GROMACS .gro file of C-alpha atoms in nm:
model
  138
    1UNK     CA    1  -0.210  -0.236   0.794
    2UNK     CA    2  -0.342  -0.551   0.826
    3UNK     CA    3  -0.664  -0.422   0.648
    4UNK     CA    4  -0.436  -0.329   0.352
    5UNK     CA    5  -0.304  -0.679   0.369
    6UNK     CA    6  -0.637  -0.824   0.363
    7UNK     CA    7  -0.676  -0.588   0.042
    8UNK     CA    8  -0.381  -0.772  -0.108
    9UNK     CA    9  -0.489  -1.112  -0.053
   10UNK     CA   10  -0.835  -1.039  -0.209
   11UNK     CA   11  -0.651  -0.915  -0.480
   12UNK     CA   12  -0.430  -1.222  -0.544
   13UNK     CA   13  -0.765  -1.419  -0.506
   14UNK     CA   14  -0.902  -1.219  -0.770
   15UNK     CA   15  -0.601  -1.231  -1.014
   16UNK     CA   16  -0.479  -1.595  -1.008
   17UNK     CA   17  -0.196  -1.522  -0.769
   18UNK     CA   18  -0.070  -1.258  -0.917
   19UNK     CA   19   0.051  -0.944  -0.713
   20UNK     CA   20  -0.084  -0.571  -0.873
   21UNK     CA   21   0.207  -0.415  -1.075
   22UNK     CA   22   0.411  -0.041  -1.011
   23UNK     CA   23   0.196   0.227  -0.903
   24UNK     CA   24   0.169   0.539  -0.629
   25UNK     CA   25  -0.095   0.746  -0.498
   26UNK     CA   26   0.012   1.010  -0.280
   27UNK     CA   27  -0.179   1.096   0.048
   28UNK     CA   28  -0.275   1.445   0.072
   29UNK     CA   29  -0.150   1.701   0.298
   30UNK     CA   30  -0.343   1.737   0.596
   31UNK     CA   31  -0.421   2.080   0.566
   32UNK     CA   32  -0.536   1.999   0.166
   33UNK     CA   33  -0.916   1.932   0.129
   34UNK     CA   34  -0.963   1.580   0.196
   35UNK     CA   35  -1.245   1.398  -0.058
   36UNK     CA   36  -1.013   1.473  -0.394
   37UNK     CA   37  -0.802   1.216  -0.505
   38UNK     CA   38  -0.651   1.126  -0.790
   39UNK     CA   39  -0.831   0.773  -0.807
   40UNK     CA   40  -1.093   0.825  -1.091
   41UNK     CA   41  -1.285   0.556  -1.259
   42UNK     CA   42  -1.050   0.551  -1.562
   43UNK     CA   43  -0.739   0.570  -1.332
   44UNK     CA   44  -0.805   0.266  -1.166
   45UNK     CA   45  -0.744   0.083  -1.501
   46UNK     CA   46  -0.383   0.195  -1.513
   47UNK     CA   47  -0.231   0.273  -1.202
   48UNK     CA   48  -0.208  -0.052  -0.965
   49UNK     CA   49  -0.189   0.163  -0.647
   50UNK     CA   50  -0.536   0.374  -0.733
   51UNK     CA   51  -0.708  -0.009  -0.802
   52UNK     CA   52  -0.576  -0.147  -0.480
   53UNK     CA   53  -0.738   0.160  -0.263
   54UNK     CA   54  -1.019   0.209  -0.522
   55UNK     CA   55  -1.148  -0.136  -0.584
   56UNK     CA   56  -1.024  -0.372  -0.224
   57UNK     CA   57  -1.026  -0.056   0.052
   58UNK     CA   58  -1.282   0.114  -0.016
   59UNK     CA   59  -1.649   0.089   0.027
   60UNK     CA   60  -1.863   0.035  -0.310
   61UNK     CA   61  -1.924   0.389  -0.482
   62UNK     CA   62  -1.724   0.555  -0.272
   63UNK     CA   63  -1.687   0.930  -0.375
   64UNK     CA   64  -1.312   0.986  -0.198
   65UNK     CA   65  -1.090   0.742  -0.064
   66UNK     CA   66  -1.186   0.568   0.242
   67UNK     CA   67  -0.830   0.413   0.374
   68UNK     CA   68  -0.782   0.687   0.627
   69UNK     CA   69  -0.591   0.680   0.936
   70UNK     CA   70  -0.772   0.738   1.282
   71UNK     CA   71  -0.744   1.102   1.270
   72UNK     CA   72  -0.972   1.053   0.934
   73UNK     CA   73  -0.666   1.191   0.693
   74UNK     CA   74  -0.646   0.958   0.365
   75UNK     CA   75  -0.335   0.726   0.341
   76UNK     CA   76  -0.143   0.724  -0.006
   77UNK     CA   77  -0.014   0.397  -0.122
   78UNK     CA   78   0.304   0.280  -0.316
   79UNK     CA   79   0.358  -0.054  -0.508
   80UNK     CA   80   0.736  -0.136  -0.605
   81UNK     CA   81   0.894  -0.434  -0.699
   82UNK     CA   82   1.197  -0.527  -0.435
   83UNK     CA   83   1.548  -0.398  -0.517
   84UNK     CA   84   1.862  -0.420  -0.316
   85UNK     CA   85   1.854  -0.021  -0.346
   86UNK     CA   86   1.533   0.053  -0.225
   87UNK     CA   87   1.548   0.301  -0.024
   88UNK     CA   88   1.270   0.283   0.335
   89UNK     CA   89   1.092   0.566   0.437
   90UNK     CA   90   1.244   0.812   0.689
   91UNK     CA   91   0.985   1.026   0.748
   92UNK     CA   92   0.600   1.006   0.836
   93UNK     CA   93   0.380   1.082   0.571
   94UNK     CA   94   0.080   0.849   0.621
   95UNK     CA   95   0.215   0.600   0.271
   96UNK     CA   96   0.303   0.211   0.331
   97UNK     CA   97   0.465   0.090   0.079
   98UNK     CA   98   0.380  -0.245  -0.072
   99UNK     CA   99   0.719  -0.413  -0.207
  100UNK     CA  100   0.671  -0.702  -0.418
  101UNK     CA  101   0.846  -1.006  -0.379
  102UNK     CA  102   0.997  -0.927  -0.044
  103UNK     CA  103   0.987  -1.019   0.310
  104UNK     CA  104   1.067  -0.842   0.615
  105UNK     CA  105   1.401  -0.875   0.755
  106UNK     CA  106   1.262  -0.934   1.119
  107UNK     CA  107   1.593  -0.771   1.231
  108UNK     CA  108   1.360  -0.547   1.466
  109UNK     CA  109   1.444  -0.189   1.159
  110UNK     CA  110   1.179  -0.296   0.936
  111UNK     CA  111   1.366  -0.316   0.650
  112UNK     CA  112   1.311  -0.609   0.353
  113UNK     CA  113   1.529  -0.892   0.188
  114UNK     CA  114   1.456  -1.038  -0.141
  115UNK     CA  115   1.224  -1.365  -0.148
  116UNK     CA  116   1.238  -1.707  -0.351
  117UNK     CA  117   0.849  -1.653  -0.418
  118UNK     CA  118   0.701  -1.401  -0.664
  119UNK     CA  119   0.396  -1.441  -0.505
  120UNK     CA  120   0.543  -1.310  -0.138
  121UNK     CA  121   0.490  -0.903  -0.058
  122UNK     CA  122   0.588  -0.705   0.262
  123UNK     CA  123   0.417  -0.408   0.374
  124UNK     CA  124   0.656  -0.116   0.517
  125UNK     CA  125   0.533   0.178   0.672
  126UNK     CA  126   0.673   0.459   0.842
  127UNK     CA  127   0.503   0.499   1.200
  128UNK     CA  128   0.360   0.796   1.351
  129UNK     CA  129   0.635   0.848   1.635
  130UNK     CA  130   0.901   0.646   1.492
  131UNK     CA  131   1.017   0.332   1.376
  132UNK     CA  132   0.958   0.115   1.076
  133UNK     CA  133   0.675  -0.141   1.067
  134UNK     CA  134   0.738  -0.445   0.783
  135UNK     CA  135   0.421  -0.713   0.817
  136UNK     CA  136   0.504  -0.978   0.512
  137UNK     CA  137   0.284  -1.236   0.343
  138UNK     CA  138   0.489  -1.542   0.511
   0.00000   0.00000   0.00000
């Protein structure tokens, strides 16, 4: 995760501050082919999540997505905006979720609050044998 967060930073580097907008990719099954994913060229232009995975975590010309967890099965990515009804992920399924001006609760569940900063993100991700992980931008 903190590779993805790294990702985000270059981002906001790139982009005068600015955090990348809505957008999902979903991660693949693991018993679908791995090496197609929905991130074309073209995509990238219009779907935040596919830029963020295309463009910062990936390798230049790569031919399938590259952010892959240690068993070498592709993460998905989502990019939402924080609401007071956002619902965390209960299950594993190999997708952090980037929420947009949020921070983590730090009340040990991984949840999010709301934060004074547009520019401030949290990272929440379901782990493998349980819990949440939240890693913020603070």
């Amino acid at each position: 995760m903190s590779r993805l967060a790294s990702a985000i930073t270059n981002y906001q580097s790139n982009n005068n501050g600015k955090l990348p907008g809505p957008g999902e990719v979903k991660a693949p099954s693991e018993e679908s082919a791995e090496g197609t994913w929905p991130c074309s060229e073209s995509t990238v232009k219009t779907n935040p999540a596919c830029n963020i995975i295309r463009t910062y975590m990936n390798s230049v010309n790569a031919s399938e997505n590259e952010f892959k967890d240690p068993g070498g099965n592709s993460y998905g990515l989502i990019i939402v905006p924080y609401s007071a009804e956002l619902a965390m992920p209960t299950t594993y399924d190999r997708t952090p979720i980037i929420v947009t001006g949020a921070s983590c609760n730090n009340d040990g569940l991984g949840g999010v609050k709301s934060s004074n900063n547009k520019r401030d993100y949290a990272i929440v991700f379901m782990l493998e044998g349980s819990g949440l992980y939240c890693s913020d931008s603070q």
